[in-house]
Amino acid sequence: MRASIIPKSAADLRVRPHLDESARQSFTWAGVRAELRGLPGGGINIAVEALDRHAEGPHAERIALRHIDRHGARRDFTYAALSRASNRFANALRSLGVRKGERVFLLCARIPELYIAALGALKTGAVVSPLFSAFGPEPLRTRMTLGNAKVLVTTATLYQRKIAPIRASLSGLEHILVVPDAASGSIPAATTDFSRVLAAGSEQFQVEPTLESDMALLHFTSGTTGTPKGAIHVHGAVVTHFATGRYALDLHAGDIYWCTADPGWVTGTSYGIIAPLLHGVTSIVDEADFDAERWYRILQEEDVSVWYTAPTAIRMLMKAGPELARRFSFPQLRFVASVGEPLNPEAVWWGKDVLGLPIHDNWWQTETGGIMIANTPAMAIKPGSMGRPLPGVDAAIVRRGAGGGIEHIETADTEGELALRAGWPSMFRGYLDQDERYRKCFAGDWYLTGDLAKRDADGYYWFVGRSDDVIKSAGHLIGPFEVESALMEHAAVAEAGVIGKPDPVSGEVVKAFVSLRAGFEANESLRLELLGHARKRLGAAVAPKEIAFLPGLPRTRSGKIMRRLLKARELGLPEGDTSMLED
Ligand code: ATP
Ligand code: MG
């Protein structure tokens, strides 16, 4: 059995962490806001803070982005160069007649043009909506239609494969800017050449005077629990991006930082584009898809010091085995964080064993716009816990009462819904075209997250499950995460997904779906062994009654286990919206 706490000593910390008790005590949002530049007249603009603030200061010639293409070739962009390029793009948008509040959608691989377009569009006051490049035509059409796309920036290859088939139905889409790529040769008919437009634009740009409350980003949620929602975010969110880049990711000038999330998702935007630029660090942008060996090599060769990744990626590295990892070393790595799904304690320990550093889980949602609860460098880690609320974040565990009210649960270790006191700068300001749904997320001052959690006596938060996924069995509330983590302790288990299956006696019984690591065979004796292991770890009331083997678990394109799909398939029910299902 592993220890239940990973203490930290000064020797574990290569640099002095930003977040200590005194920083916690003295924190105010207004204080953070005052560190940013703002716009003349009192507004604020995300791209100005991210780029121009540095391009006109001492970091101008520092590398902002290092792009690594599929073949390993590198291209570097300094802060000054990125700022100029984004100005060119901003001028191009203006000359196309794009006005403040209009929507610019981005559908690109992880290429520099994506970053230039996002930041340039933000300078014009247009609203940026990133699309994941692995979406098929249908999810793309849905999002662009819902979001009223006026401009789309894409690549020649993605255009041919995904946009050409639906173009006729995108009536509001006025301009398609296409980045030429080697695979596709020329620019398709009735589109505009991105590189030509960029070359034509001036490097000087008068930034639109955006206000904190002006819409900046439109992010669609992952669709884990149903049809994705469009979450509206504002320019004022940059204050949270700045604070969390410092306190949750501990970014220091001179860091080499790698966020593995695709910019098609909120993590890849908030922490892949905005937060690292705000802190003047160098970001690694890898165009290629996941490959265990490549990833270890990037960590090693690029001297990555801060790494922000996700549980799925960590589980895939675990699956690839320790021998591969041992061929590399990571002497510069000093902080590793993860988000998106619960991080099983096994994965936290894997980090310590293989990378020499534990993984720091943190929690947030598309709706929160930034990290809210985190394990930070100076804090002891309790593996399996998401950490503590960041400064400026007021979290609570609540129970929804009758009539729309809530009741706070003060007792430690008691499950309830995770709630946040409204008012942090990156809070979403609405669900696109779903006002009623947005209003239902709030009870008075409190935003209700839809996730169940508990808080222990030390103030650490523990994820229990999404309220939709929690299992009610014979009077117990069982969180799937706890059961999945126990199964993952077994050497044979690569991944586990747990659901409640209706049962006439208990209400629901726990059923687990398990995929195995290489070298293990799915058979009856292993099944019994896993059932026994779970019963010993969890007790009979919580342990699964049934275990089924699957070659892999169904996941969203952002890599999250889709328990609702496991359940629908088990019960022979309609599968619901599966547009987000990974191929
Ligand atoms: P949808 O809302 O469309 O069903 P989604 O909730 O998966 O999709 P996101 O906003 O991308 O969309 O994900 C946020 C959710 O991911 C959180 O509400 C939580 O359920 C889960 N999550 C994120 N980070 C963590 C974490 N560290 N531990 C546990 N769960 C997490
Ligand atoms: Mg959600």
Coordinates of C-alpha atoms and ligand atoms in Angstrom, one line a residue:
M1 CA 0.0 0.0 0.0
R2 CA 1.2 3.5 -0.9
A3 CA 1.3 6.3 1.6
S4 CA -1.8 8.6 1.8
I5 CA 0.2 11.8 1.6
I6 CA 3.2 13.0 -0.3
P7 CA 4.9 15.7 1.8
K8 CA 7.0 18.4 0.3
S9 CA 10.2 19.8 1.6
A10 CA 12.3 22.7 0.4
A11 CA 14.6 20.2 -1.4
D12 CA 11.6 19.2 -3.6
L13 CA 11.3 22.7 -4.9
R14 CA 13.8 24.0 -7.5
V15 CA 12.4 27.5 -7.4
R16 CA 10.5 29.4 -4.7
P17 CA 6.8 28.7 -5.4
H18 CA 4.6 31.6 -6.0
L19 CA 1.9 30.4 -3.7
D20 CA 2.6 30.3 0.0
E21 CA 0.5 31.1 2.9
S22 CA 1.3 34.8 2.8
A23 CA 0.4 35.1 -0.9
R24 CA -2.9 33.4 0.0
Q25 CA -3.6 35.8 2.7
S26 CA -2.8 39.0 0.7
F27 CA -4.5 37.9 -2.5
T28 CA -7.2 40.0 -4.1
W29 CA -8.5 40.0 -7.6
A30 CA -8.1 43.8 -7.7
G31 CA -4.5 43.3 -6.9
V32 CA -3.9 41.0 -9.8
R33 CA -5.9 43.2 -12.1
A34 CA -3.5 46.1 -11.2
E35 CA -0.6 44.1 -12.4
L36 CA -2.0 44.0 -15.9
R37 CA -1.8 46.8 -18.3
G38 CA -5.4 47.4 -19.3
L39 CA -6.4 49.7 -22.1
P40 CA -6.6 53.4 -22.2
G41 CA -10.1 54.3 -20.9
G42 CA -10.3 51.4 -18.5
G43 CA -11.0 48.3 -20.6
I44 CA -8.9 45.2 -21.0
N45 CA -8.0 42.9 -23.9
I46 CA -6.6 39.4 -23.5
A47 CA -4.2 39.6 -26.5
V48 CA -2.8 42.9 -25.4
E49 CA -1.9 41.5 -22.1
A50 CA -0.6 38.3 -23.6
L51 CA 1.5 39.8 -26.3
D52 CA 1.8 43.5 -26.6
R53 CA 2.7 44.0 -22.9
H54 CA 5.8 41.8 -23.6
A55 CA 6.5 42.9 -27.1
E56 CA 7.0 46.4 -25.9
G57 CA 9.0 45.4 -22.9
P58 CA 12.1 43.4 -21.9
H59 CA 10.7 40.0 -23.0
A60 CA 10.3 41.2 -26.6
E61 CA 13.0 38.9 -28.0
R62 CA 12.2 35.9 -25.9
I63 CA 10.7 32.9 -27.6
A64 CA 7.0 32.8 -27.0
L65 CA 6.2 29.7 -29.1
R66 CA 8.3 26.9 -30.3
H67 CA 6.4 24.9 -32.9
I68 CA 7.5 21.3 -33.6
D69 CA 6.0 19.9 -36.8
R70 CA 5.2 16.2 -37.4
H71 CA 8.7 15.6 -38.7
G72 CA 10.4 17.2 -35.7
A73 CA 11.3 20.5 -37.5
R74 CA 11.2 23.5 -35.1
R75 CA 10.0 27.0 -35.8
D76 CA 10.4 29.7 -33.1
F77 CA 8.4 32.9 -32.7
T78 CA 9.4 35.7 -30.3
Y79 CA 6.9 37.8 -28.4
A80 CA 7.7 40.7 -30.7
A81 CA 7.2 38.6 -33.9
L82 CA 4.0 37.1 -32.6
S83 CA 2.6 40.5 -31.7
R84 CA 3.4 41.8 -35.2
A85 CA 1.9 38.8 -36.9
S86 CA -1.3 39.1 -34.8
N87 CA -1.5 42.8 -35.8
R88 CA -1.3 41.8 -39.4
F89 CA -4.1 39.3 -38.9
A90 CA -6.2 41.8 -37.0
N91 CA -5.8 44.3 -39.8
A92 CA -6.9 41.6 -42.3
L93 CA -10.0 40.9 -40.3
R94 CA -10.9 44.6 -40.1
S95 CA -10.4 45.0 -43.8
L96 CA -12.8 42.1 -44.3
G97 CA -15.4 44.1 -42.4
V98 CA -15.3 41.9 -39.2
R99 CA -16.7 43.9 -36.3
K100 CA -16.6 43.7 -32.5
G101 CA -18.6 40.7 -31.2
E102 CA -18.7 38.9 -34.5
R103 CA -17.5 35.3 -34.4
V104 CA -14.3 33.9 -35.8
F105 CA -14.0 30.1 -35.7
L106 CA -10.7 28.3 -35.8
L107 CA -10.3 24.8 -37.1
C108 CA -6.6 24.1 -37.4
A109 CA -4.0 21.6 -36.4
R110 CA -1.6 22.8 -33.7
I111 CA 0.2 25.2 -36.0
P112 CA 1.5 28.8 -35.4
E113 CA -1.2 30.3 -37.6
L114 CA -3.8 29.2 -35.1
Y115 CA -2.2 31.2 -32.3
I116 CA -1.7 34.2 -34.6
A117 CA -5.3 34.1 -35.7
A118 CA -6.7 33.6 -32.1
L119 CA -4.7 36.5 -30.7
G120 CA -5.2 38.8 -33.8
A121 CA -9.0 38.2 -33.6
L122 CA -9.1 39.1 -29.9
K123 CA -7.4 42.4 -30.7
T124 CA -10.2 43.3 -33.1
G125 CA -12.9 42.6 -30.4
A126 CA -14.2 39.6 -32.5
V127 CA -15.2 36.5 -30.5
V128 CA -12.9 33.5 -30.9
S129 CA -14.4 30.0 -31.0
P130 CA -11.9 27.2 -31.3
L131 CA -12.9 23.9 -32.9
F132 CA -11.2 20.6 -32.4
S133 CA -9.5 19.5 -35.6
A134 CA -10.5 15.9 -35.1
F135 CA -14.2 16.7 -35.3
G136 CA -16.1 15.4 -38.3
P137 CA -18.2 17.7 -40.5
E138 CA -21.4 17.3 -38.4
P139 CA -20.2 18.5 -35.1
L140 CA -18.4 21.3 -36.9
R141 CA -21.6 22.4 -38.6
T142 CA -23.6 22.3 -35.4
R143 CA -21.1 24.5 -33.6
M144 CA -20.6 27.0 -36.3
T145 CA -24.4 27.3 -36.9
L146 CA -25.1 27.7 -33.1
G147 CA -22.2 30.2 -32.8
N148 CA -23.1 32.2 -35.9
A149 CA -19.7 31.9 -37.5
K150 CA -18.8 34.8 -39.7
V151 CA -15.2 33.8 -40.4
L152 CA -13.5 30.5 -40.3
V153 CA -9.7 30.0 -40.3
T154 CA -8.7 26.5 -41.3
T155 CA -6.0 24.6 -43.3
A156 CA -6.3 23.4 -46.9
T157 CA -6.4 19.8 -45.8
L158 CA -9.0 20.3 -43.2
Y159 CA -11.1 22.4 -45.5
Q160 CA -11.2 19.7 -48.2
R161 CA -12.0 16.9 -45.7
K162 CA -14.4 18.6 -43.4
I163 CA -15.7 22.0 -44.6
A164 CA -16.2 21.5 -48.3
P165 CA -19.0 18.9 -47.6
I166 CA -21.0 21.2 -45.4
R167 CA -20.1 24.6 -46.8
A168 CA -23.4 25.1 -48.6
S169 CA -25.3 24.8 -45.4
L170 CA -23.2 27.4 -43.6
S171 CA -25.1 30.4 -44.9
G172 CA -23.8 33.0 -42.4
L173 CA -20.2 32.1 -43.0
E174 CA -18.8 35.0 -45.1
H175 CA -15.1 34.4 -45.1
I176 CA -13.0 31.2 -45.1
L177 CA -9.3 31.9 -44.6
V178 CA -7.2 28.9 -45.6
V179 CA -3.7 28.2 -44.5
P180 CA -1.9 26.4 -47.3
D181 CA -0.3 23.1 -46.5
A182 CA 2.0 20.8 -48.3
A183 CA -0.5 18.0 -48.4
S184 CA -3.2 19.9 -50.2
G185 CA -1.3 22.1 -52.6
S186 CA -3.3 25.1 -53.7
I187 CA -6.0 27.2 -51.9
P188 CA -9.5 25.9 -52.7
A189 CA -11.9 27.9 -54.8
A190 CA -14.0 30.6 -53.1
T191 CA -11.7 30.8 -50.1
T192 CA -9.0 33.3 -49.1
D193 CA -5.3 32.6 -48.7
F194 CA -4.4 33.1 -45.1
S195 CA -0.7 33.7 -45.8
R196 CA -1.5 36.3 -48.5
V197 CA -3.9 38.2 -46.2
L198 CA -1.3 38.1 -43.4
A199 CA 1.5 39.4 -45.7
A200 CA -0.7 42.3 -46.9
G201 CA -1.7 43.6 -43.4
S202 CA 0.2 46.3 -41.6
E203 CA 2.2 45.5 -38.5
Q204 CA 0.6 48.4 -36.6
F205 CA -2.9 47.9 -35.2
Q206 CA -5.2 50.1 -33.1
V207 CA -6.7 47.6 -30.7
E208 CA -10.4 47.7 -30.3
P209 CA -11.3 49.2 -26.9
T210 CA -12.8 46.0 -25.3
L211 CA -14.3 46.1 -21.8
E212 CA -13.9 43.5 -19.1
S213 CA -17.5 42.4 -19.8
D214 CA -17.1 42.1 -23.6
M215 CA -17.4 38.6 -25.0
A216 CA -14.0 37.2 -26.1
L217 CA -14.3 33.5 -26.3
L218 CA -17.0 30.9 -27.1
H219 CA -16.1 27.5 -25.8
F220 CA -18.1 24.4 -26.3
T221 CA -18.1 21.9 -23.4
S222 CA -16.8 18.4 -23.9
G223 CA -20.2 16.7 -24.2
T224 CA -19.4 14.1 -21.7
T225 CA -22.9 14.2 -20.2
G226 CA -25.0 15.2 -23.2
T227 CA -25.1 17.7 -26.0
P228 CA -22.3 20.2 -25.7
K229 CA -23.1 23.7 -24.4
G230 CA -21.6 26.9 -25.7
A231 CA -20.1 28.8 -22.8
I232 CA -19.6 32.5 -23.1
H233 CA -16.4 34.1 -21.8
V234 CA -15.2 37.7 -21.5
H235 CA -12.0 39.7 -21.8
G236 CA -11.9 40.2 -18.1
A237 CA -11.2 36.4 -17.8
V238 CA -7.6 37.3 -18.4
V239 CA -7.2 38.2 -14.8
T240 CA -8.0 34.6 -13.8
H241 CA -5.6 33.3 -16.5
F242 CA -2.9 35.4 -15.1
A243 CA -3.5 34.5 -11.4
T244 CA -3.8 30.8 -12.1
G245 CA -0.8 30.7 -14.4
R246 CA 1.1 32.0 -11.5
Y247 CA -0.4 30.2 -8.5
A248 CA -1.7 26.9 -9.9
L249 CA 1.0 26.3 -12.6
D250 CA 3.7 28.2 -10.8
L251 CA 5.0 29.7 -14.1
H252 CA 8.2 31.7 -13.7
A253 CA 10.0 33.8 -16.3
G254 CA 12.4 31.5 -18.1
D255 CA 10.2 28.4 -17.9
I256 CA 9.8 26.1 -20.8
Y257 CA 6.2 25.1 -20.6
W258 CA 4.3 22.4 -22.4
C259 CA 0.5 22.2 -22.3
T260 CA -0.5 19.1 -24.2
A261 CA -4.2 20.0 -24.5
D262 CA -5.4 20.9 -28.0
P263 CA -6.4 24.6 -28.4
G264 CA -9.7 23.2 -29.7
W265 CA -10.6 22.9 -26.0
V266 CA -10.8 25.4 -23.2
T267 CA -7.6 24.0 -21.5
G268 CA -5.7 24.4 -24.7
T269 CA -6.8 28.0 -25.0
S270 CA -6.7 29.2 -21.4
Y271 CA -3.5 27.4 -20.6
G272 CA -2.1 26.6 -24.0
I273 CA -2.3 30.0 -25.5
I274 CA -3.2 32.7 -22.9
A275 CA -1.7 31.9 -19.5
P276 CA 1.8 31.1 -20.7
L277 CA 2.0 34.2 -22.8
L278 CA 0.8 36.3 -19.9
H279 CA 3.8 35.1 -18.0
G280 CA 6.4 35.5 -20.7
V281 CA 7.4 31.9 -20.8
T282 CA 8.3 29.7 -23.8
S283 CA 5.5 27.4 -24.9
I284 CA 6.1 24.1 -26.7
V285 CA 3.5 23.4 -29.4
D286 CA 3.7 19.9 -30.8
E287 CA 1.7 19.4 -33.9
A288 CA 1.8 15.6 -33.8
D289 CA -0.6 13.3 -32.1
F290 CA 0.2 11.4 -28.9
D291 CA 3.1 9.0 -29.1
A292 CA 4.7 7.8 -25.9
E293 CA 8.2 7.9 -27.2
R294 CA 7.8 11.2 -28.9
W295 CA 6.4 12.7 -25.7
Y296 CA 9.2 11.5 -23.5
R297 CA 11.7 12.8 -26.1
I298 CA 10.1 16.3 -26.2
L299 CA 10.1 16.5 -22.4
Q300 CA 13.8 15.6 -22.4
E301 CA 15.1 17.5 -25.5
E302 CA 13.2 20.7 -25.0
D303 CA 14.1 20.9 -21.3
V304 CA 10.5 21.3 -20.4
S305 CA 10.3 22.6 -16.8
V306 CA 6.5 22.9 -16.4
W307 CA 4.2 20.3 -17.9
Y308 CA 0.4 20.5 -18.0
T309 CA -1.3 17.4 -19.2
A310 CA -4.3 15.1 -18.7
P311 CA -5.2 11.8 -17.0
T312 CA -5.8 10.0 -20.3
A313 CA -2.3 11.0 -21.5
I314 CA -0.8 9.8 -18.3
R315 CA -2.7 6.5 -18.4
M316 CA -1.4 6.0 -22.0
L317 CA 2.1 6.6 -20.8
M318 CA 1.6 4.2 -18.0
K319 CA 0.3 1.7 -20.5
A320 CA 3.4 2.1 -22.6
G321 CA 5.4 0.7 -19.7
P322 CA 8.3 1.8 -17.5
E323 CA 11.1 0.6 -19.8
L324 CA 10.4 3.2 -22.4
A325 CA 10.4 5.9 -19.8
R326 CA 13.7 4.8 -18.4
R327 CA 15.5 5.6 -21.7
F328 CA 14.9 9.3 -21.0
S329 CA 15.7 11.7 -18.2
F330 CA 14.1 14.9 -17.3
P331 CA 16.5 16.9 -15.1
Q332 CA 14.8 20.3 -15.9
L333 CA 11.2 19.2 -15.2
R334 CA 10.1 20.8 -11.9
F335 CA 6.3 20.8 -11.9
V336 CA 3.7 18.5 -13.5
A337 CA 0.0 19.2 -13.4
S338 CA -3.1 17.4 -14.8
V339 CA -6.7 18.3 -15.5
G340 CA -9.9 17.1 -17.2
E341 CA -10.8 13.9 -15.3
P342 CA -10.2 12.5 -11.9
L343 CA -6.5 11.6 -11.5
N344 CA -6.2 8.2 -9.9
P345 CA -3.7 7.9 -7.1
E346 CA -1.8 5.3 -9.1
A347 CA -1.2 8.0 -11.7
V348 CA 0.1 10.5 -9.1
W349 CA 2.6 7.9 -7.9
W350 CA 3.5 6.9 -11.4
G351 CA 4.7 10.4 -11.9
K352 CA 6.9 10.2 -8.8
D353 CA 8.3 6.8 -9.9
V354 CA 8.9 7.6 -13.6
L355 CA 9.3 11.4 -13.9
G356 CA 10.7 11.8 -10.4
L357 CA 7.8 14.2 -9.6
P358 CA 4.3 13.5 -8.4
I359 CA 1.5 14.8 -10.7
H360 CA -0.5 17.7 -9.3
D361 CA -4.2 17.3 -10.1
N362 CA -6.3 20.4 -10.5
W363 CA -10.0 20.9 -11.2
W364 CA -12.0 23.3 -13.3
Q365 CA -14.6 23.3 -16.1
T366 CA -15.3 25.0 -19.3
E367 CA -17.8 27.1 -17.3
T368 CA -15.2 28.3 -14.8
G369 CA -12.8 29.5 -17.5
G370 CA -9.8 28.8 -15.4
I371 CA -8.4 26.5 -12.6
M372 CA -10.3 26.8 -9.4
I373 CA -9.0 24.0 -7.2
A374 CA -5.5 22.8 -7.3
N375 CA -2.5 21.0 -5.9
T376 CA 0.2 23.6 -5.9
P377 CA 4.0 23.1 -5.6
A378 CA 4.4 24.0 -1.9
M379 CA 1.5 21.9 -0.8
A380 CA 1.6 18.3 0.4
I381 CA -0.3 16.1 -2.0
K382 CA -2.9 13.7 -0.9
P383 CA -3.1 11.4 -4.0
G384 CA -6.7 11.2 -5.2
S385 CA -7.5 14.7 -4.0
M386 CA -7.9 17.7 -6.4
G387 CA -6.2 20.0 -3.9
R388 CA -7.4 23.2 -2.3
P389 CA -9.3 26.2 -3.7
L390 CA -6.9 28.7 -5.2
P391 CA -6.8 32.2 -3.6
G392 CA -9.8 34.3 -4.7
V393 CA -11.9 31.1 -5.1
D394 CA -14.6 30.5 -2.6
A395 CA -15.7 26.9 -2.8
A396 CA -18.3 25.0 -0.8
I397 CA -20.0 21.7 -0.6
V398 CA -23.8 22.1 -0.7
R399 CA -27.0 20.2 -1.0
R400 CA -29.8 21.5 -3.2
G401 CA -32.9 22.1 -1.3
A402 CA -36.6 22.4 -2.3
G403 CA -37.5 25.7 -4.0
G404 CA -34.1 26.3 -5.6
G405 CA -32.2 27.1 -2.3
I406 CA -29.0 25.4 -1.1
E407 CA -27.8 24.2 2.2
H408 CA -24.1 24.3 3.0
I409 CA -22.5 21.1 4.3
E410 CA -19.9 22.0 6.9
T411 CA -19.1 18.5 8.2
A412 CA -15.8 17.2 6.8
D413 CA -15.8 14.2 4.5
T414 CA -19.5 14.6 3.6
E415 CA -20.5 14.4 0.0
G416 CA -22.4 17.1 -1.7
E417 CA -22.4 19.2 -4.8
L418 CA -19.3 21.4 -5.4
A419 CA -20.3 25.1 -5.5
L420 CA -18.3 28.2 -6.2
R421 CA -19.2 31.7 -5.0
A422 CA -19.9 33.8 -8.2
G423 CA -17.6 36.6 -9.0
W424 CA -14.2 35.3 -10.1
P425 CA -13.2 37.1 -13.3
S426 CA -13.3 34.1 -15.7
M427 CA -16.8 32.9 -14.8
F428 CA -18.8 32.1 -17.9
R429 CA -21.5 34.7 -18.6
G430 CA -24.0 32.5 -20.3
Y431 CA -24.7 29.4 -22.3
L432 CA -25.3 30.4 -25.9
D433 CA -29.0 30.6 -26.5
Q434 CA -29.8 28.8 -23.3
D435 CA -30.6 31.4 -20.7
E436 CA -32.8 29.2 -18.6
R437 CA -30.2 26.5 -18.3
Y438 CA -27.6 29.2 -17.3
R439 CA -29.9 30.5 -14.6
K440 CA -30.5 27.1 -13.2
C441 CA -26.7 26.8 -12.5
F442 CA -27.0 29.4 -9.8
A443 CA -28.6 29.5 -6.3
G444 CA -28.3 33.1 -5.1
D445 CA -24.6 33.9 -5.1
W446 CA -23.5 30.4 -5.7
Y447 CA -22.6 28.6 -9.0
L448 CA -23.5 24.9 -8.8
T449 CA -21.0 22.8 -10.7
G450 CA -22.9 19.6 -11.2
D451 CA -19.9 17.7 -9.7
L452 CA -20.1 15.9 -6.4
A453 CA -17.2 16.2 -4.0
K454 CA -16.2 16.3 -0.4
R455 CA -13.9 18.4 1.7
D456 CA -11.7 16.9 4.4
A457 CA -10.7 18.4 7.7
D458 CA -7.5 19.9 6.1
G459 CA -9.5 21.7 3.4
Y460 CA -8.6 19.4 0.6
Y461 CA -11.3 18.6 -1.9
W462 CA -12.0 15.1 -3.2
F463 CA -13.9 14.4 -6.4
V464 CA -16.7 11.9 -6.0
G465 CA -18.3 11.9 -9.5
R466 CA -20.5 13.9 -11.8
S467 CA -23.9 14.1 -10.2
D468 CA -25.2 12.2 -13.3
D469 CA -22.7 9.4 -12.7
V470 CA -23.1 8.8 -9.0
I471 CA -24.4 5.4 -8.1
K472 CA -27.1 4.8 -5.4
S473 CA -26.8 1.3 -4.1
A474 CA -28.6 -0.1 -1.1
G475 CA -28.7 3.3 0.6
H476 CA -25.0 4.2 -0.2
L477 CA -23.9 6.9 -2.6
I478 CA -21.0 5.5 -4.5
G479 CA -18.7 7.6 -6.7
P480 CA -17.4 5.8 -9.7
F481 CA -13.9 7.4 -9.3
E482 CA -13.2 5.6 -6.1
V483 CA -14.1 2.2 -7.5
E484 CA -12.1 2.9 -10.7
S485 CA -9.0 4.0 -8.7
A486 CA -9.1 0.8 -6.7
L487 CA -9.4 -1.4 -9.8
M488 CA -6.4 0.5 -11.3
E489 CA -4.2 -0.5 -8.4
H490 CA -4.3 -4.0 -9.9
A491 CA -1.4 -4.7 -12.2
A492 CA -3.6 -6.0 -15.0
V493 CA -5.9 -2.9 -15.2
A494 CA -5.1 -0.2 -17.7
E495 CA -8.4 1.7 -17.4
A496 CA -11.7 1.3 -15.7
G497 CA -15.2 2.8 -16.1
V498 CA -17.8 2.2 -13.5
I499 CA -21.6 2.6 -13.7
G500 CA -24.7 1.9 -11.7
K501 CA -26.9 -0.8 -13.1
P502 CA -30.6 -0.9 -12.1
D503 CA -31.3 -3.7 -9.6
P504 CA -34.7 -4.6 -8.1
V505 CA -33.2 -5.2 -4.6
S506 CA -30.4 -2.5 -4.2
G507 CA -31.7 0.2 -6.5
E508 CA -28.4 0.0 -8.4
V509 CA -25.5 -2.3 -8.4
V510 CA -22.0 -1.3 -9.3
K511 CA -20.7 -2.6 -12.6
A512 CA -17.2 -2.1 -13.8
F513 CA -15.8 -2.1 -17.4
V514 CA -12.1 -2.8 -17.5
S515 CA -9.5 -2.7 -20.2
L516 CA -6.3 -4.6 -19.6
R517 CA -2.6 -3.7 -19.9
A518 CA -0.5 -5.4 -22.6
G519 CA 0.4 -9.0 -21.5
F520 CA -2.8 -9.7 -19.6
E521 CA -5.6 -12.0 -20.9
A522 CA -9.2 -11.4 -20.2
N523 CA -10.5 -14.6 -18.6
E524 CA -12.7 -15.9 -15.8
S525 CA -9.9 -16.3 -13.3
L526 CA -8.7 -12.7 -13.8
R527 CA -12.3 -11.5 -13.5
L528 CA -12.7 -13.3 -10.2
E529 CA -9.3 -12.0 -9.0
L530 CA -10.4 -8.4 -9.8
L531 CA -13.7 -8.9 -8.0
G532 CA -11.8 -10.2 -5.0
H533 CA -9.2 -7.3 -5.1
A534 CA -12.0 -4.7 -5.3
R535 CA -13.9 -6.3 -2.4
K536 CA -10.8 -6.4 -0.3
R537 CA -10.0 -2.7 -1.0
L538 CA -13.5 -1.2 -1.0
G539 CA -15.7 -3.6 1.0
A540 CA -18.7 -5.5 -0.3
A541 CA -21.1 -2.5 -0.3
V542 CA -19.0 -0.4 -2.7
A543 CA -17.1 -3.1 -4.7
P544 CA -18.4 -3.9 -8.2
K545 CA -20.7 -6.9 -8.3
E546 CA -20.0 -7.3 -12.0
I547 CA -16.9 -6.8 -14.1
A548 CA -16.8 -6.9 -17.9
F549 CA -13.7 -6.7 -20.1
L550 CA -13.5 -4.3 -23.0
P551 CA -10.6 -3.7 -25.4
G552 CA -10.9 0.0 -24.7
L553 CA -13.4 2.4 -23.0
P554 CA -15.6 4.8 -25.0
R555 CA -14.2 8.3 -24.7
T556 CA -15.0 11.8 -25.7
R557 CA -12.6 13.4 -28.2
S558 CA -11.0 15.3 -25.4
G559 CA -10.3 11.9 -23.8
K560 CA -12.9 11.6 -21.0
I561 CA -14.5 8.3 -20.2
M562 CA -18.1 8.4 -21.3
R563 CA -19.9 6.5 -18.5
R564 CA -23.3 7.5 -19.8
L565 CA -22.5 5.5 -23.0
L566 CA -21.3 2.5 -21.0
K567 CA -24.6 2.6 -19.2
A568 CA -26.8 3.1 -22.3
R569 CA -25.1 0.2 -24.0
E570 CA -25.4 -2.0 -20.9
L571 CA -29.1 -1.3 -20.7
G572 CA -29.8 -1.3 -24.4
L573 CA -31.0 2.3 -24.3
P574 CA -30.5 4.9 -27.0
E575 CA -26.9 6.2 -27.0
G576 CA -27.9 9.9 -27.1
D577 CA -25.6 12.5 -28.6
T578 CA -22.4 10.6 -29.7
S579 CA -21.0 13.3 -31.9
M580 CA -18.3 13.8 -29.3
L581 CA -17.3 10.1 -29.2
E582 CA -13.7 9.4 -30.2
D583 CA -13.4 7.3 -33.3
Ligands
ATP1 P1 -20.3 18.4 -20.6 O1 -20.5 19.5 -19.6 O2 -20.6 18.8 -22.0 O3 -21.0 17.1 -20.2 P2 -17.6 18.1 -19.6 O4 -18.2 18.5 -18.3 O5 -16.8 16.9 -19.6 O6 -18.8 18.0 -20.7 P3 -15.6 20.1 -19.5 O7 -16.0 21.5 -19.1 O8 -14.5 20.0 -20.5 O9 -16.8 19.4 -20.2 O10 -15.1 19.3 -18.3 C1 -15.3 19.7 -17.0 C2 -15.6 18.5 -16.1 O11 -14.5 17.6 -16.1 C3 -15.8 18.8 -14.6 O12 -17.1 19.3 -14.3 C4 -15.5 17.5 -14.0 O13 -16.6 16.6 -14.0 C5 -14.4 16.9 -14.9 N1 -13.0 17.3 -14.3 C6 -12.2 18.2 -14.7 N2 -11.1 18.2 -14.0 C7 -11.2 17.2 -13.1 C8 -10.4 16.7 -12.0 N3 -9.2 17.2 -11.7 N4 -11.0 15.7 -11.2 C9 -12.2 15.2 -11.5 N5 -13.0 15.7 -12.5 C10 -12.5 16.6 -13.3
MG2 MG -19.7 19.9 -17.8

